[in-house]
């Protein structure tokens, strides 16, 4: 059998040194194998002929058969063009060429029958087709042409003639060289049979050259199955490995601190969901295995308290705990909250961030090393080498999506036995993604808000009606409430964005001259930010005009209005996060999304979802569907590459779940990965991992 991955692409007929270099550089295609797995991004049905009378300006590619009656030269300079008046007896359509005029007039004969292929567009009220493919009718055998593949190629490639058609030609050369049988199966016969899969070699040929939609679908199914199977296998295999390898610290008892906190310090009853999640965590940490748990809870669902109770379990068992947050403001708030809630208990809580002063830092580091600091709260500063714990038992990571896998992994090396890991996120990750990203990370869901919360009323407002909005803000301020106004700050446009924030701020200062305003953005010094944030949190200022630095976690219960300017520039999850800053007290709260009048279809949908749903999970699912998984906040930062070639996490959720079970059967049937029957599969997994640098499931 041929080893396709070992065959250099330059030896394929039609390639050669020069094209090989292009294929390497532009598409990372080095071998026969790589080319075989470079799938078309769409197909055009060339077995069907349209009639000229059927054409509209709003159709995909079509194919016509008929003759050109006359040519006409039109325009001057850049708009000089040849128009061919084409008919098939049902009407006329203009074929338009801007380039290659001479060649065209020499080659195309009036009155001969041609098959014309292109995309009809509407121009000045007439349908025309620009730069169609044109072939003599008798040379084409339409009935056997099937679906024509289209490949993405880069500008550089196109300039050297390596366009989509040329790629298709290379692939047909490749199949002529190797034949179907040269492509080895990647799944065992029993899996192929049981799940009625098309043989791999056939599926790969059909994905490039399908005759019809039916066989294309079957081939796609087979290839998606393959792709998802190996991802799931990798995750499940890793998870099993981890379970066997890593023992965890055992927090056997519920002790004094936990019990005293529960009975003396809790200002309110835990919600049912909080109780359930604490129980799940307690079971994990008492099990001899390292806990790896993700807690998903919508904004305001009370995750901090769950973290606190878990950390007290660590303290009760003689361990230290560490709570990590993505920003300084958030870690400060966490530290303040913990200190306040623990004020009557002998638990030492320290805060470590980038701006902790040297002297204080020294004392904290000493306290960590000698075990007198029980709980450390901090930013990523806690991941630094010099931060050493005496007995780190639990790490809680808040707002998980800001941290990468590497940073999380760093916490591990701090101890021989890895600490338990609790990851808390308010960006509810859709099930499909969670499964793919985190593998067998256990998931707890806080699906209940503390009692008495009123749903936030969300409204979409066009900018030309801002006056009414200001009127409304005045009324809220008069009631003694506070208001957030958020502007986008996206690094590419930083200067422009800062300008719009500054302008917005001065305008608001004029409109709301009876009130005090705070301004906050990421470019300010930490002390300045802190100062402004504190003034707002204490109620000294009534309005906070800010960029998204307040996005995560900040808690000011008296704030009841969240105004989001240029809401079209935010993703759904981010809008939902921002909205979560209000509605934290007992008062009715509002979220106002301000946009221009002209909106894209996509933005319109986002606004509709936001105004009709307050449910983080619904929003996350919608986000996944609208943006595709590669764009979901968090997945990029989480360090897992989403270079799926054919499967799509948003669309193939059901298949993913199905395939996961197939993978699970293999892992269970062959836990030692050494049964001859599955050798093929494990060998393939090794190859894939080596080639892709996969890190699926390797989340700690
Ligand atoms: P998040 O899940 O967004 O991190 P927080 O932990 O900041 O939410 O909690 C939001 C607010 O709800 C806080 O003011 C907190 O004190 C309050 N809270 C948490 N749990 C409860 C509860 N069981 N009953 C009432 N209020 C609660
Ligand atoms: Mg929080």
XYZ file of C-alpha atoms and ligand atoms in Angstrom:
728
model
C 0.000 0.000 0.000
C 1.203 3.519 -0.755
C 2.112 5.824 2.057
C 0.399 8.915 0.759
C 1.758 11.150 3.482
C 5.300 10.255 2.441
C 4.740 11.166 -1.205
C 5.963 14.676 -1.922
C 3.344 16.700 -3.767
C 5.914 17.887 -6.295
C 5.942 14.429 -7.869
C 2.278 14.575 -8.777
C 1.833 15.061 -12.541
C 0.921 18.693 -13.126
C 2.693 20.004 -10.026
C 6.492 20.266 -10.177
C 8.850 22.376 -8.076
C 7.271 25.763 -8.571
C 3.680 24.787 -7.915
C 4.809 22.590 -5.050
C 6.327 25.624 -3.354
C 3.075 27.510 -3.809
C 1.009 24.644 -2.444
C 3.359 24.341 0.553
C 3.344 27.997 1.360
C -0.214 28.966 0.609
C -2.201 25.910 1.689
C 0.269 23.846 3.702
C -0.106 21.030 1.201
C 3.110 19.016 1.233
C 2.070 15.499 0.333
C -0.440 13.489 -1.639
C -2.227 12.956 1.651
C -2.585 16.686 2.261
C -4.027 17.301 -1.179
C -6.461 14.438 -0.798
C -7.743 16.060 2.388
C -8.096 19.512 0.897
C -11.846 19.432 0.424
C -13.935 21.621 -1.879
C -15.861 24.361 -0.115
C -18.828 24.078 -2.421
C -20.164 22.319 -5.497
C -22.041 23.396 -8.572
C -24.444 21.060 -10.283
C -23.314 20.724 -13.886
C -25.690 17.990 -14.833
C -28.567 20.389 -15.032
C -29.309 22.891 -17.803
C -31.298 26.029 -17.110
C -33.392 27.929 -19.616
C -32.679 31.580 -20.304
C -36.316 32.328 -19.483
C -35.765 30.963 -15.955
C -32.935 33.346 -15.068
C -33.182 35.959 -12.351
C -30.520 38.182 -10.875
C -30.520 36.212 -7.679
C -29.324 32.706 -8.526
C -26.228 30.642 -7.855
C -24.181 29.359 -10.774
C -26.225 28.123 -13.745
C -25.574 26.385 -17.001
C -27.202 27.225 -20.325
C -26.991 25.677 -23.766
C -27.470 27.759 -26.926
C -25.715 30.102 -29.335
C -24.316 33.609 -29.506
C -26.179 35.619 -32.142
C -23.995 38.702 -32.202
C -21.132 40.497 -30.465
C -21.132 44.124 -29.509
C -18.181 46.175 -28.311
C -19.057 48.767 -25.703
C -17.451 51.301 -23.373
C -14.006 52.903 -23.197
C -10.900 52.285 -21.106
C -11.474 50.183 -18.019
C -15.114 49.627 -18.817
C -14.401 48.488 -22.362
C -16.170 45.208 -22.842
C -17.621 42.742 -25.261
C -21.209 41.714 -24.899
C -22.350 38.499 -26.522
C -26.098 38.247 -27.111
C -26.860 34.656 -26.205
C -30.077 32.729 -26.759
C -31.417 29.217 -26.335
C -34.731 29.985 -27.951
C -36.466 30.920 -24.697
C -35.022 34.428 -24.461
C -31.803 36.462 -24.595
C -29.145 37.018 -21.977
C -25.984 39.138 -22.176
C -22.633 37.472 -21.703
C -20.054 40.070 -20.743
C -16.249 39.985 -21.002
C -13.900 42.706 -19.844
C -10.687 40.828 -20.559
C -9.344 38.588 -23.314
C -11.478 40.234 -25.978
C -9.280 39.320 -28.893
C -8.968 35.699 -27.908
C -12.672 35.457 -27.460
C -13.514 36.828 -30.889
C -11.130 34.425 -32.518
C -12.317 31.406 -30.638
C -16.057 31.741 -30.211
C -18.071 31.338 -33.387
C -21.421 32.941 -33.944
C -24.149 30.409 -34.445
C -22.299 27.406 -32.963
C -23.763 25.591 -29.965
C -22.088 26.262 -26.631
C -22.578 25.349 -23.019
C -22.247 28.485 -20.941
C -21.617 28.373 -17.224
C -21.606 31.307 -14.791
C -23.408 33.364 -12.208
C -26.282 35.549 -13.377
C -26.390 39.033 -11.886
C -28.689 41.977 -12.366
C -27.113 45.030 -14.001
C -29.161 48.085 -14.981
C -32.289 45.991 -14.790
C -30.970 43.302 -17.154
C -29.700 39.866 -16.278
C -26.177 39.226 -17.493
C -23.395 36.744 -16.889
C -19.866 38.083 -16.592
C -16.907 35.958 -17.679
C -18.752 32.691 -18.097
C -17.012 29.409 -18.814
C -17.825 28.583 -22.384
C -17.369 25.178 -24.034
C -18.447 23.727 -27.364
C -21.583 21.730 -26.608
C -20.539 18.527 -28.312
C -17.324 18.240 -26.280
C -19.186 18.156 -22.962
C -20.950 15.119 -21.670
C -23.247 16.847 -19.286
C -24.966 13.776 -17.937
C -21.674 12.510 -16.505
C -20.338 15.813 -15.258
C -22.115 15.689 -11.920
C -21.258 18.263 -9.309
C -18.260 20.432 -10.006
C -16.024 21.046 -6.984
C -14.860 24.511 -6.017
C -11.641 24.913 -4.036
C -10.423 27.884 -2.091
C -7.183 29.192 -3.500
C -5.244 32.331 -2.648
C -4.577 35.333 -4.880
C -0.974 34.297 -5.239
C -2.033 30.901 -6.478
C -4.565 32.323 -8.891
C -1.926 34.583 -10.398
C 0.107 31.481 -11.203
C -2.859 29.740 -12.726
C -3.534 27.551 -9.695
C -7.210 28.358 -9.499
C -10.069 26.152 -8.415
C -10.230 24.403 -11.780
C -6.512 23.689 -11.705
C -6.876 22.212 -8.212
C -9.646 19.960 -9.465
C -7.346 18.830 -12.260
C -4.590 18.006 -9.761
C -7.009 15.934 -7.740
C -8.143 14.012 -10.765
C -4.458 13.370 -11.582
C -4.003 12.148 -8.051
C -6.853 9.656 -8.296
C -5.581 8.498 -11.690
C -2.233 7.745 -10.028
C -3.357 5.947 -6.924
C -6.832 4.515 -7.449
C -9.309 4.022 -4.597
C -7.661 0.961 -3.203
C -4.496 2.754 -2.265
C -6.306 4.611 0.488
C -6.194 2.559 3.666
C -9.230 2.278 5.923
C -9.045 4.254 9.147
C -11.814 2.447 10.990
C -12.234 -1.236 11.726
C -14.514 -3.249 9.456
C -17.046 -3.811 12.199
C -17.430 -0.071 12.809
C -17.739 0.599 9.080
C -20.354 -2.112 8.733
C -22.323 -1.411 11.846
C -22.681 2.305 11.154
C -23.192 1.803 7.409
C -20.247 3.957 6.441
C -18.956 4.394 2.929
C -15.440 2.960 2.524
C -12.881 5.700 3.093
C -11.271 5.564 -0.355
C -14.602 5.915 -2.057
C -15.695 8.723 0.263
C -12.539 10.693 -0.486
C -13.029 10.358 -4.225
C -16.662 11.332 -4.010
C -16.007 14.329 -1.790
C -13.949 15.728 -4.668
C -15.975 14.431 -7.592
C -19.550 13.661 -6.609
C -22.004 12.615 -9.276
C -25.029 13.695 -7.323
C -26.117 15.085 -4.005
C -27.071 11.762 -2.542
C -23.626 10.232 -2.775
C -22.055 13.515 -1.722
C -24.056 13.437 1.517
C -22.960 9.868 2.177
C -19.327 10.741 1.614
C -19.587 13.793 3.863
C -21.149 11.674 6.567
C -18.302 9.185 6.414
C -15.618 11.876 6.600
C -17.317 13.787 9.390
C -17.727 10.554 11.297
C -14.006 9.901 10.947
C -12.975 13.354 12.034
C -15.238 13.498 15.063
C -14.463 9.919 16.026
C -10.762 10.571 16.389
C -11.300 13.781 18.325
C -13.586 12.011 20.745
C -11.312 9.019 20.985
C -8.435 11.289 21.825
C -10.398 13.062 24.528
C -11.820 9.929 26.110
C -8.496 8.182 25.999
C -6.788 11.123 27.639
C -9.450 11.408 30.309
C -9.151 7.740 31.185
C -5.415 8.074 31.341
C -5.684 11.018 33.654
C -8.080 9.211 35.980
C -5.646 6.383 36.303
C -2.543 8.489 36.654
C -3.418 11.297 38.937
C -4.467 10.757 42.464
C -5.881 13.807 44.131
C -5.665 15.346 47.546
C -8.437 13.993 49.668
C -10.577 16.485 51.551
C -12.205 13.930 53.798
C -13.987 16.075 56.303
C -16.332 18.979 56.480
C -14.786 20.941 59.312
C -15.096 23.975 61.502
C -14.646 26.738 58.988
C -17.176 25.344 56.562
C -19.730 24.660 59.270
C -19.264 27.934 61.100
C -19.443 29.882 57.890
C -22.579 28.060 56.902
C -24.385 28.620 60.179
C -23.019 32.009 61.270
C -21.880 34.005 58.264
C -24.200 33.215 55.385
C -26.407 36.240 54.796
C -28.941 34.184 52.835
C -30.105 30.687 52.112
C -28.233 28.935 49.310
C -30.290 28.264 46.216
C -31.081 24.652 45.424
C -28.669 24.757 42.513
C -25.848 26.115 44.663
C -26.422 23.349 47.195
C -26.373 20.713 44.497
C -23.161 21.982 42.957
C -21.409 22.219 46.328
C -22.420 18.613 46.928
C -20.976 17.550 43.571
C -17.721 19.303 44.367
C -17.606 17.766 47.805
C -17.995 14.298 46.314
C -15.148 14.966 43.864
C -12.646 16.261 46.392
C -13.353 13.363 48.697
C -12.698 10.729 46.050
C -8.920 10.263 45.849
C -8.971 11.511 42.269
C -8.048 14.942 41.077
C -11.164 17.008 40.505
C -11.515 18.719 37.155
C -14.875 20.406 37.207
C -16.432 23.170 35.203
C -19.177 25.143 36.917
C -21.401 26.937 34.494
C -23.703 29.511 35.977
C -25.296 32.477 34.365
C -24.209 35.929 35.481
C -25.526 36.590 38.966
C -26.219 32.959 39.782
C -23.893 33.099 42.795
C -20.755 31.303 41.712
C -18.538 33.217 44.144
C -20.259 31.615 47.079
C -19.786 28.151 45.612
C -16.095 28.942 45.220
C -15.865 30.167 48.781
C -17.479 27.062 50.235
C -15.180 24.835 48.204
C -12.148 26.754 49.379
C -13.275 26.379 52.980
C -13.333 22.620 52.450
C -9.679 22.854 51.442
C -8.847 24.971 54.475
C -10.671 22.591 56.810
C -8.483 19.769 55.552
C -5.233 21.635 56.044
C -4.796 22.808 52.459
C -4.472 26.185 50.804
C -6.734 27.419 48.048
C -6.197 29.883 45.253
C -8.841 31.890 43.408
C -7.755 33.310 40.076
C -9.614 36.009 38.165
C -8.841 37.579 34.798
C -8.598 41.230 35.827
C -7.250 43.225 38.739
C -10.570 44.847 39.476
C -12.267 41.513 39.632
C -9.640 39.941 41.885
C -9.844 42.927 44.185
C -13.599 42.584 44.375
C -13.277 38.897 45.076
C -10.721 39.488 47.805
C -12.910 42.166 49.367
C -15.990 39.935 49.225
C -14.178 36.983 50.760
C -12.644 39.083 53.508
C -15.997 40.599 54.321
C -17.780 37.279 54.429
C -15.006 35.614 56.413
C -14.370 38.527 58.772
C -15.417 36.608 61.887
C -13.400 33.478 61.034
C -9.657 32.867 61.408
C -9.038 32.469 57.696
C -6.235 34.520 56.157
C -7.079 35.841 52.705
C -4.430 37.639 50.643
C -4.541 39.421 47.312
C -1.744 39.196 44.769
C -1.832 41.114 41.507
C 0.628 42.779 39.189
C 0.384 45.954 41.222
C 0.963 44.478 44.673
C 3.875 46.381 46.178
C 7.186 44.650 46.661
C 7.151 44.709 50.452
C 3.648 43.348 50.715
C 4.368 40.817 48.027
C 7.296 39.536 50.062
C 5.066 38.992 53.080
C 2.435 37.239 51.019
C 4.961 34.927 49.390
C 6.338 34.071 52.781
C 2.866 33.363 54.114
C 2.144 31.102 51.166
C 5.356 29.196 51.654
C 4.879 28.675 55.386
C 1.196 27.890 55.026
C -0.162 30.797 57.059
C -2.042 32.219 54.069
C -5.134 30.076 53.639
C -6.642 31.623 50.560
C -4.832 33.514 47.831
C -6.829 35.645 45.413
C -5.141 37.042 42.369
C -4.698 37.612 38.684
C -2.389 35.581 36.482
C 0.370 36.949 38.722
C -0.257 33.862 40.858
C 1.089 31.678 38.067
C 4.562 33.164 38.390
C 7.435 30.919 39.279
C 8.201 32.567 42.607
C 4.707 31.992 43.933
C 5.108 28.762 45.890
C 2.505 27.240 48.133
C 3.119 25.034 51.142
C 0.109 22.836 50.442
C -1.962 23.928 47.508
C -5.088 21.799 47.433
C -7.554 23.660 45.232
C -7.414 26.161 42.424
C -10.570 27.994 41.431
C -10.460 29.796 38.123
C -13.166 32.383 37.693
C -14.408 33.428 34.283
C -12.434 30.635 32.731
C -12.446 31.857 29.167
C -9.711 34.393 29.725
C -7.122 31.786 30.548
C -5.209 29.552 28.213
C -4.498 25.897 28.650
C -0.838 26.607 29.230
C -1.503 28.891 32.138
C -3.791 26.383 33.715
C -1.236 23.671 33.247
C 1.294 25.796 35.114
C -0.680 25.416 38.321
C 0.027 21.735 38.131
C 3.742 21.822 38.385
C 3.528 23.692 41.646
C 2.915 20.437 43.497
C 3.622 16.764 43.078
C 0.023 15.886 43.465
C -1.925 18.294 41.293
C -4.461 20.481 43.057
C -8.157 20.059 42.428
C -9.330 22.375 39.701
C -12.615 24.192 39.660
C -13.307 26.313 36.638
C -16.177 28.771 36.833
C -17.664 30.338 33.789
C -20.540 32.675 33.128
C -20.206 32.144 29.412
C -22.313 29.056 29.224
C -20.572 26.842 26.772
C -22.989 24.899 24.591
C -22.911 21.204 25.287
C -21.300 20.316 21.989
C -18.458 22.681 22.567
C -17.990 21.738 26.176
C -17.755 18.111 25.152
C -15.222 18.826 22.482
C -13.202 21.364 24.377
C -13.138 19.786 27.745
C -13.675 16.153 27.048
C -14.433 14.477 30.293
C -14.188 17.558 32.400
C -17.175 17.175 34.674
C -19.741 19.864 34.321
C -21.990 21.335 37.007
C -24.675 23.787 36.173
C -26.102 26.471 38.467
C -29.394 26.790 36.681
C -31.260 28.869 39.203
C -30.941 32.506 40.159
C -31.219 33.667 43.791
C -34.836 34.442 44.641
C -36.366 37.849 44.073
C -34.431 38.704 40.946
C -36.502 40.465 38.332
C -35.661 39.666 34.729
C -33.773 42.500 33.077
C -35.889 44.378 30.529
C -33.884 44.685 27.329
C -34.651 47.096 24.536
C -33.076 47.837 21.191
C -32.927 51.566 20.443
C -31.921 53.332 17.257
C -29.512 56.175 17.812
C -31.851 58.791 16.369
C -34.128 58.168 19.343
C -31.435 58.675 21.952
C -33.271 61.658 23.469
C -36.025 59.446 24.772
C -33.387 57.220 26.272
C -31.709 60.128 28.064
C -35.060 61.102 29.425
C -35.425 57.607 30.812
C -31.939 57.660 32.327
C -32.796 60.936 34.079
C -35.786 59.280 35.678
C -33.724 56.355 36.926
C -31.014 58.629 38.310
C -33.672 60.648 40.094
C -34.788 57.449 41.811
C -31.239 57.155 43.150
C -30.139 54.397 40.793
C -26.863 54.174 38.900
C -26.152 53.739 35.226
C -23.471 52.109 33.109
C -22.754 53.360 29.594
C -20.434 51.099 27.631
C -18.534 51.829 24.442
C -16.779 49.214 22.349
C -13.046 49.099 22.524
C -11.589 46.706 20.099
C -7.869 46.916 19.735
C -7.681 47.365 15.959
C -9.579 50.612 16.220
C -8.230 51.631 19.559
C -7.645 55.290 18.758
C -10.996 55.792 17.088
C -12.765 53.914 19.843
C -11.125 55.917 22.587
C -12.231 59.026 20.750
C -15.836 57.879 20.688
C -15.630 57.083 24.376
C -14.218 60.540 25.128
C -16.833 62.253 22.972
C -19.603 60.218 24.499
C -18.320 61.077 27.941
C -18.290 64.851 27.356
C -21.725 64.700 25.809
C -23.103 62.769 28.753
C -21.422 65.174 31.184
C -23.391 67.977 29.525
C -26.687 66.148 29.482
C -26.373 64.890 33.024
C -24.709 67.937 34.532
C -26.539 67.485 37.843
C -24.824 64.164 38.425
C -21.292 62.888 38.832
C -19.799 60.679 36.137
C -16.893 58.252 36.193
C -14.859 57.300 33.177
C -13.027 54.023 32.801
C -10.934 52.455 30.082
C -8.138 49.940 29.745
C -5.494 52.550 28.967
C -5.748 54.117 32.402
C -3.266 53.293 35.149
C -4.454 50.606 37.552
C -4.694 53.120 40.412
C -6.833 55.472 38.316
C -9.091 52.640 37.254
C -9.362 51.486 40.788
C -10.188 54.973 41.996
C -12.978 55.449 39.455
C -14.382 51.982 39.972
C -14.472 52.507 43.710
C -16.213 55.864 43.372
C -18.889 54.246 41.295
C -19.214 51.177 43.508
C -19.639 53.350 46.597
C -22.305 55.468 44.896
C -20.227 58.636 44.882
C -20.623 58.814 41.107
C -23.897 57.880 39.476
C -22.868 57.067 35.976
C -19.961 54.966 34.772
C -18.914 55.630 31.185
C -16.620 52.859 30.212
C -15.222 50.407 27.727
C -15.674 46.700 28.212
C -13.200 46.620 31.083
C -16.251 46.246 33.299
C -17.433 43.249 31.364
C -16.462 40.622 33.822
C -17.776 40.022 37.285
C -18.086 43.511 38.751
C -20.858 43.770 41.309
C -22.710 47.047 41.985
C -26.253 46.102 43.047
C -27.585 49.668 42.926
C -26.846 49.973 39.194
C -30.038 49.361 37.245
C -29.346 50.497 33.703
C -26.807 49.178 31.233
C -26.554 51.234 28.057
C -24.479 49.622 25.326
C -23.415 51.998 22.584
C -22.635 50.579 19.139
C -24.154 47.339 20.263
C -23.707 45.964 16.741
C -20.012 45.672 17.416
C -20.390 43.207 20.265
C -20.888 39.479 20.079
C -23.891 37.912 21.753
C -22.009 36.424 24.670
C -20.337 39.713 25.379
C -23.639 41.584 25.274
C -25.075 39.083 27.703
C -22.084 39.448 30.020
C -22.424 43.207 30.012
C -26.126 42.980 30.677
C -25.330 40.813 33.684
C -23.752 43.819 35.417
C -27.257 45.064 36.236
C -30.180 43.286 37.838
C -28.087 42.393 40.868
C -30.219 44.181 43.444
C -33.948 44.048 44.107
C -34.879 46.815 41.636
C -36.148 46.381 38.104
C -33.180 46.730 35.777
C -32.800 47.615 32.114
C -30.433 46.987 29.278
C -30.550 49.377 26.323
C -28.818 48.385 23.117
C -28.082 51.396 20.949
C -27.331 50.964 17.240
C -27.459 52.795 13.949
C -30.580 52.502 11.874
C -28.973 50.483 9.096
C -28.133 47.013 10.314
C -26.890 43.792 8.820
C -29.120 40.760 8.958
C -26.796 39.260 11.519
C -26.934 42.231 13.859
C -30.687 42.365 13.585
C -30.801 38.755 14.732
C -28.443 39.392 17.623
C -30.593 42.283 18.814
C -33.689 40.148 18.537
C -32.174 37.343 20.583
C -31.004 39.766 23.256
C -34.386 41.441 23.569
C -36.274 38.156 23.741
C -34.058 36.057 25.983
C -32.374 36.437 29.338
C -31.116 32.886 29.344
C -27.365 32.531 28.963
C -27.655 29.055 27.509
C -30.106 30.069 24.821
C -27.787 32.945 23.976
C -24.695 30.775 23.850
C -26.390 28.316 21.502
C -27.514 31.156 19.264
C -24.007 32.575 19.334
C -22.586 29.260 18.239
C -25.039 29.080 15.352
C -24.507 32.659 14.240
C -20.777 32.884 14.504
C -19.524 29.360 14.236
C -17.458 27.732 16.944
C -14.112 29.148 15.899
C -15.329 32.546 16.939
C -16.964 31.728 20.212
C -15.426 33.808 22.901
C -13.088 31.702 24.861
C -12.367 28.959 22.434
C -9.562 30.880 20.836
C -8.023 31.903 24.091
C -8.456 28.441 25.491
C -5.694 27.285 23.217
C -7.609 24.604 21.403
C -7.359 24.946 17.680
C -10.528 24.408 15.759
C -9.268 23.288 12.461
C -11.979 20.833 11.696
C -11.864 20.084 8.005
C -15.380 18.946 7.387
C -17.408 18.549 10.553
C -19.053 21.592 12.054
C -19.682 21.736 15.773
C -22.690 23.966 15.395
C -24.407 21.821 12.803
C -23.193 18.340 13.603
C -24.061 18.207 17.261
C -26.126 15.043 16.945
C -23.464 13.230 14.993
C -20.883 14.299 17.549
C -22.880 12.754 20.370
C -23.453 9.598 18.389
C -19.804 9.244 17.464
C -18.752 9.918 21.023
C -20.528 6.739 22.077
C -18.810 4.771 19.323
C -15.469 6.074 20.576
C -16.418 5.228 24.133
C -17.133 1.637 23.112
C -13.635 1.357 21.700
C -12.020 2.823 24.823
C -14.024 0.475 27.025
C -13.434 -2.562 24.860
C -9.695 -2.029 24.726
C -8.605 -0.103 27.819
C -4.988 -1.126 27.385
C -4.912 0.089 23.765
C -3.216 -3.143 22.748
C -5.891 -5.422 21.300
C -4.868 -6.492 17.778
C -8.394 -5.831 16.620
C -8.014 -2.112 17.329
C -4.356 -1.719 16.392
C -5.366 0.170 13.267
C -7.288 2.702 15.310
C -4.645 3.415 17.951
C -1.970 3.658 15.317
C -4.055 6.197 13.441
C -4.692 8.202 16.616
C -0.948 8.418 17.191
C -0.387 9.657 13.656
C -3.119 12.261 13.898
C -1.847 13.530 17.214
C 1.678 13.766 15.898
C 0.592 15.663 12.814
C -1.830 18.020 14.446
C -0.331 18.788 17.794
C -3.669 18.000 19.252
C -4.395 18.912 22.756
C -8.016 17.930 22.926
C -9.116 17.286 26.435
C -5.785 18.187 27.887
C -7.317 20.812 30.064
C -6.375 21.007 33.651
P -21.770 35.303 39.611
O -22.298 33.931 39.471
O -22.137 36.163 38.443
O -20.316 35.344 39.946
P -22.012 36.389 42.219
O -21.357 35.282 42.926
O -21.262 37.652 42.033
O -22.577 35.904 40.818
O -23.396 36.660 42.957
C -24.260 37.678 42.527
C -24.974 38.303 43.691
O -25.906 37.393 44.241
C -24.035 38.672 44.815
O -24.402 39.950 45.280
C -24.273 37.596 45.851
O -24.033 38.053 47.153
C -25.727 37.258 45.638
N -26.078 35.888 46.006
C -25.356 34.768 45.778
N -25.997 33.670 46.224
C -27.177 34.098 46.733
C -28.293 33.449 47.343
N -28.334 32.122 47.518
N -29.329 34.216 47.741
C -29.300 35.546 47.567
N -28.290 36.227 47.004
C -27.237 35.519 46.594
Mg -18.566 36.101 39.303
